[in-house]
PDB file of C-alpha atoms in Angstrom:
ATOM      1  CA  MET A  24      51.245 -25.229 -32.265  1.00 95.00           C
ATOM      2  CA  ILE A  25      47.854 -24.944 -30.613  1.00 97.00           C
ATOM      3  CA  LEU A  26      45.270 -23.123 -32.734  1.00 98.00           C
ATOM      4  CA  GLY A  27      42.272 -23.451 -30.443  1.00 98.00           C
ATOM      5  CA  ILE A  28      40.937 -25.034 -27.255  1.00 98.00           C
ATOM      6  CA  GLY A  29      37.315 -25.575 -26.352  1.00 97.00           C
ATOM      7  CA  THR A  30      35.435 -27.278 -23.555  1.00 97.00           C
ATOM      8  CA  ASP A  31      31.807 -27.844 -22.694  1.00 97.00           C
ATOM      9  CA  LEU A  32      29.779 -29.429 -19.927  1.00 98.00           C
ATOM     10  CA  ALA A  33      26.337 -30.868 -20.730  1.00 98.00           C
ATOM     11  CA  ASN A  34      23.641 -32.130 -18.389  1.00 98.00           C
ATOM     12  CA  ILE A  35      22.582 -35.658 -19.386  1.00 98.00           C
ATOM     13  CA  GLU A  36      19.150 -35.228 -17.785  1.00 98.00           C
ATOM     14  CA  ARG A  37      18.552 -32.071 -19.832  1.00 98.00           C
ATOM     15  CA  ILE A  38      19.504 -33.928 -23.023  1.00 98.00           C
ATOM     16  CA  GLN A  39      17.189 -36.792 -22.012  1.00 98.00           C
ATOM     17  CA  GLY A  40      14.360 -34.289 -21.519  1.00 98.00           C
ATOM     18  CA  THR A  41      15.009 -32.828 -24.962  1.00 98.00           C
ATOM     19  CA  LEU A  42      15.023 -36.321 -26.482  1.00 98.00           C
ATOM     20  CA  ASP A  43      11.732 -37.118 -24.714  1.00 98.00           C
ATOM     21  CA  ARG A  44      10.143 -33.877 -25.873  1.00 98.00           C
ATOM     22  CA  PHE A  45      11.425 -33.581 -29.458  1.00 98.00           C
ATOM     23  CA  GLY A  46      12.657 -37.110 -30.324  1.00 97.00           C
ATOM     24  CA  ASP A  47      13.762 -37.556 -33.927  1.00 97.00           C
ATOM     25  CA  ARG A  48      13.356 -33.857 -34.683  1.00 97.00           C
ATOM     26  CA  PHE A  49      16.154 -33.113 -32.183  1.00 98.00           C
ATOM     27  CA  ARG A  50      18.266 -36.149 -33.152  1.00 98.00           C
ATOM     28  CA  ASN A  51      18.111 -35.400 -36.878  1.00 97.00           C
ATOM     29  CA  ARG A  52      18.834 -31.688 -36.461  1.00 96.00           C
ATOM     30  CA  VAL A  53      21.908 -32.116 -34.260  1.00 97.00           C
ATOM     31  CA  PHE A  54      23.425 -35.571 -34.787  1.00 98.00           C
ATOM     32  CA  THR A  55      24.671 -37.429 -37.855  1.00 98.00           C
ATOM     33  CA  GLU A  56      23.307 -40.845 -38.718  1.00 97.00           C
ATOM     34  CA  ILE A  57      26.518 -42.478 -37.464  1.00 97.00           C
ATOM     35  CA  GLU A  58      26.265 -40.635 -34.129  1.00 98.00           C
ATOM     36  CA  GLN A  59      22.637 -41.687 -33.766  1.00 98.00           C
ATOM     37  CA  LYS A  60      23.388 -45.348 -34.530  1.00 97.00           C
ATOM     38  CA  ARG A  61      26.120 -45.438 -31.895  1.00 97.00           C
ATOM     39  CA  ALA A  62      23.973 -43.737 -29.254  1.00 98.00           C
ATOM     40  CA  GLU A  63      21.003 -46.023 -29.834  1.00 97.00           C
ATOM     41  CA  ARG A  64      23.195 -49.140 -29.414  1.00 97.00           C
ATOM     42  CA  MET A  65      24.329 -48.070 -25.956  1.00 96.00           C
ATOM     43  CA  PRO A  66      22.627 -48.747 -22.611  1.00 97.00           C
ATOM     44  CA  ASP A  67      22.277 -44.995 -21.888  1.00 97.00           C
ATOM     45  CA  PRO A  68      21.726 -43.198 -25.223  1.00 98.00           C
ATOM     46  CA  ALA A  69      21.196 -39.825 -23.506  1.00 98.00           C
ATOM     47  CA  ALA A  70      24.745 -39.949 -22.067  1.00 98.00           C
ATOM     48  CA  VAL A  71      26.172 -40.661 -25.529  1.00 98.00           C
ATOM     49  CA  TYR A  72      24.166 -37.816 -27.061  1.00 98.00           C
ATOM     50  CA  ALA A  73      25.188 -35.482 -24.231  1.00 98.00           C
ATOM     51  CA  LYS A  74      28.893 -36.215 -24.792  1.00 98.00           C
ATOM     52  CA  ARG A  75      28.541 -35.552 -28.503  1.00 98.00           C
ATOM     53  CA  TRP A  76      26.549 -32.369 -27.818  1.00 98.00           C
ATOM     54  CA  ALA A  77      29.355 -31.207 -25.533  1.00 98.00           C
ATOM     55  CA  ALA A  78      31.961 -32.140 -28.175  1.00 98.00           C
ATOM     56  CA  LYS A  79      30.191 -30.058 -30.830  1.00 97.00           C
ATOM     57  CA  GLU A  80      29.979 -27.080 -28.453  1.00 96.00           C
ATOM     58  CA  ALA A  81      33.657 -27.499 -27.510  1.00 97.00           C
ATOM     59  CA  CYS A  82      34.680 -27.789 -31.164  1.00 97.00           C
ATOM     60  CA  SER A  83      32.818 -24.605 -32.099  1.00 95.00           C
ATOM     61  CA  LYS A  84      34.609 -22.812 -29.259  1.00 95.00           C
ATOM     62  CA  ALA A  85      37.996 -24.171 -30.362  1.00 97.00           C
ATOM     63  CA  LEU A  86      37.218 -22.895 -33.860  1.00 96.00           C
ATOM     64  CA  GLY A  87      36.705 -19.479 -32.276  1.00 92.00           C
ATOM     65  CA  THR A  88      33.180 -19.040 -33.578  1.00 86.00           C
ATOM     66  CA  GLY A  89      30.688 -20.679 -31.277  1.00 76.00           C
ATOM     67  CA  LEU A  90      27.537 -21.983 -32.888  1.00 73.00           C
ATOM     68  CA  ARG A  91      26.114 -18.595 -33.801  1.00 71.00           C
ATOM     69  CA  MET A  92      28.462 -17.755 -36.666  1.00 69.00           C
ATOM     70  CA  GLY A  93      27.238 -20.185 -39.310  1.00 72.00           C
ATOM     71  CA  ILE A  94      28.485 -23.559 -38.139  1.00 83.00           C
ATOM     72  CA  ALA A  95      25.746 -26.162 -38.338  1.00 89.00           C
ATOM     73  CA  TRP A  96      25.472 -28.884 -35.711  1.00 94.00           C
ATOM     74  CA  LYS A  97      26.089 -31.578 -38.304  1.00 95.00           C
ATOM     75  CA  ASP A  98      29.220 -29.769 -39.572  1.00 95.00           C
ATOM     76  CA  MET A  99      30.874 -31.372 -36.538  1.00 97.00           C
ATOM     77  CA  ALA A 100      30.636 -35.074 -35.784  1.00 98.00           C
ATOM     78  CA  VAL A 101      32.218 -37.589 -33.436  1.00 98.00           C
ATOM     79  CA  THR A 102      32.990 -41.146 -34.453  1.00 97.00           C
ATOM     80  CA  ASN A 103      35.033 -43.763 -32.641  1.00 96.00           C
ATOM     81  CA  LEU A 104      38.018 -45.852 -33.610  1.00 96.00           C
ATOM     82  CA  ARG A 105      37.776 -49.598 -32.970  1.00 95.00           C
ATOM     83  CA  THR A 106      39.647 -48.958 -29.723  1.00 96.00           C
ATOM     84  CA  GLY A 107      36.834 -46.649 -28.605  1.00 94.00           C
ATOM     85  CA  GLN A 108      38.915 -43.477 -28.979  1.00 96.00           C
ATOM     86  CA  PRO A 109      36.689 -40.604 -30.125  1.00 97.00           C
ATOM     87  CA  VAL A 110      37.573 -38.752 -33.321  1.00 98.00           C
ATOM     88  CA  MET A 111      36.209 -35.317 -34.299  1.00 98.00           C
ATOM     89  CA  HIS A 112      35.331 -34.644 -37.944  1.00 97.00           C
ATOM     90  CA  VAL A 113      34.415 -31.292 -39.485  1.00 97.00           C
ATOM     91  CA  THR A 114      32.695 -30.510 -42.782  1.00 96.00           C
ATOM     92  CA  GLY A 115      30.965 -27.547 -44.361  1.00 94.00           C
ATOM     93  CA  TRP A 116      31.502 -24.180 -42.746  1.00 92.00           C
ATOM     94  CA  ALA A 117      33.383 -25.718 -39.803  1.00 95.00           C
ATOM     95  CA  LYS A 118      35.926 -27.192 -42.241  1.00 96.00           C
ATOM     96  CA  GLU A 119      36.211 -23.831 -44.018  1.00 94.00           C
ATOM     97  CA  ARG A 120      36.883 -22.119 -40.682  1.00 95.00           C
ATOM     98  CA  LEU A 121      39.465 -24.770 -39.749  1.00 97.00           C
ATOM     99  CA  ASP A 122      41.222 -24.277 -43.083  1.00 97.00           C
ATOM    100  CA  GLN A 123      41.274 -20.478 -42.511  1.00 96.00           C
ATOM    101  CA  MET A 124      42.865 -20.956 -39.081  1.00 96.00           C
ATOM    102  CA  THR A 125      45.537 -23.365 -40.254  1.00 97.00           C
ATOM    103  CA  PRO A 126      48.842 -21.719 -41.228  1.00 97.00           C
ATOM    104  CA  GLU A 127      50.189 -22.462 -44.682  1.00 96.00           C
ATOM    105  CA  GLY A 128      52.445 -25.507 -44.727  1.00 95.00           C
ATOM    106  CA  HIS A 129      50.647 -27.015 -41.728  1.00 96.00           C
ATOM    107  CA  GLU A 130      47.970 -29.622 -41.213  1.00 96.00           C
ATOM    108  CA  ALA A 131      45.275 -29.271 -38.554  1.00 97.00           C
ATOM    109  CA  ILE A 132      44.640 -32.130 -36.161  1.00 97.00           C
ATOM    110  CA  LEU A 133      41.545 -32.165 -33.962  1.00 98.00           C
ATOM    111  CA  HIS A 134      41.951 -33.871 -30.606  1.00 98.00           C
ATOM    112  CA  VAL A 135      38.809 -34.685 -28.634  1.00 98.00           C
ATOM    113  CA  THR A 136      38.223 -36.341 -25.301  1.00 98.00           C
ATOM    114  CA  LEU A 137      34.840 -37.187 -23.794  1.00 98.00           C
ATOM    115  CA  THR A 138      33.716 -38.251 -20.349  1.00 98.00           C
ATOM    116  CA  ASP A 139      30.528 -38.596 -18.375  1.00 97.00           C
ATOM    117  CA  ASP A 140      29.578 -39.043 -14.746  1.00 97.00           C
ATOM    118  CA  HIS A 141      25.822 -38.852 -14.373  1.00 97.00           C
ATOM    119  CA  PRO A 142      24.325 -36.277 -14.605  1.00 98.00           C
ATOM    120  CA  TRP A 143      27.244 -34.597 -16.405  1.00 98.00           C
ATOM    121  CA  ALA A 144      28.949 -35.128 -19.761  1.00 98.00           C
ATOM    122  CA  GLN A 145      32.081 -33.210 -20.667  1.00 98.00           C
ATOM    123  CA  ALA A 146      34.215 -32.710 -23.762  1.00 98.00           C
ATOM    124  CA  PHE A 147      37.514 -31.019 -24.563  1.00 98.00           C
ATOM    125  CA  VAL A 148      38.664 -30.220 -28.094  1.00 98.00           C
ATOM    126  CA  VAL A 149      42.170 -29.062 -28.958  1.00 98.00           C
ATOM    127  CA  ILE A 150      43.082 -27.991 -32.475  1.00 98.00           C
ATOM    128  CA  GLU A 151      46.768 -28.481 -33.239  1.00 97.00           C
ATOM    129  CA  ALA A 152      48.696 -27.405 -36.338  1.00 96.00           C
ATOM    130  CA  VAL A 153      51.627 -29.599 -37.312  1.00 95.00           C
ATOM    131  CA  PRO A 154      54.030 -29.043 -40.208  1.00 94.00           C
ATOM    132  CA  GLU A 155      53.098 -31.001 -43.303  1.00 91.00           C
ATOM    133  CA  VAL A 156      55.452 -33.898 -43.774  1.00 80.00           C
ATOM    134  CA  GLN A 157      57.402 -33.906 -46.983  1.00 56.00           C
ATOM    135  CA  VAL A 158      57.819 -37.559 -47.849  1.00 50.00           C
ATOM    136  CA  PRO A 159      60.960 -38.066 -49.922  1.00 55.00           C
ATOM    137  CA  ALA A 160      60.530 -40.058 -53.106  1.00 56.00           C
ATOM    138  CA  ARG A 161      61.499 -43.680 -52.682  1.00 56.00           C
ATOM    139  CA  PRO A 162      64.410 -44.956 -54.719  1.00 56.00           C
ATOM    140  CA  PRO A 163      63.494 -47.624 -57.263  1.00 56.00           C
ATOM    141  CA  MET A 164      63.231 -51.067 -55.750  1.00 51.00           C
ATOM    142  CA  SER A 165      66.305 -53.201 -56.345  1.00 48.00           C
ATOM    143  CA  ARG A 166      66.745 -56.878 -55.913  1.00 51.00           C
ATOM    144  CA  PRO A 167      68.106 -57.836 -52.524  1.00 49.00           C
ATOM    145  CA  ARG A 168      71.758 -58.849 -52.513  1.00 50.00           C
ATOM    146  CA  ARG A 169      72.691 -62.365 -51.695  1.00 52.00           C
ATOM    147  CA  PRO A 170      74.807 -62.736 -48.622  1.00 51.00           C
ATOM    148  CA  LEU A 171      78.431 -63.617 -49.223  1.00 50.00           C
ATOM    149  CA  ALA A 172      79.179 -67.211 -48.407  1.00 46.00           C
TER     150      ALA A 172
END
């Protein structure tokens, strides 16, 4: 079941202007160390930061709170799998809110997608609740049988 959906559109040029004006003060307030390392490795760091900014805004909307109800910027973070697929992580108050939203017996999964086309960066976040899987206990291992000749 879908628990929340959020989207945001960020202007890359506006993020670049903020980076130019506030530099590390902005980076350290909004982005985790991992997010900063990824952005600074890329040819257009402002586009990477803008996508992550949009993802954090979209996540706060999917959580139903926005950023004004206690969620800190760093309570939400985007990393990437080796394939490049983005993954949203929540900690702190954002994790508490996610846990409150998630029905008992379910696990919350955060789906995130990011895109940019200068001067725009966009993110969508969908929060899904799936039933927790009850893994049956494995029977004790037995020796394999020899085939009959």
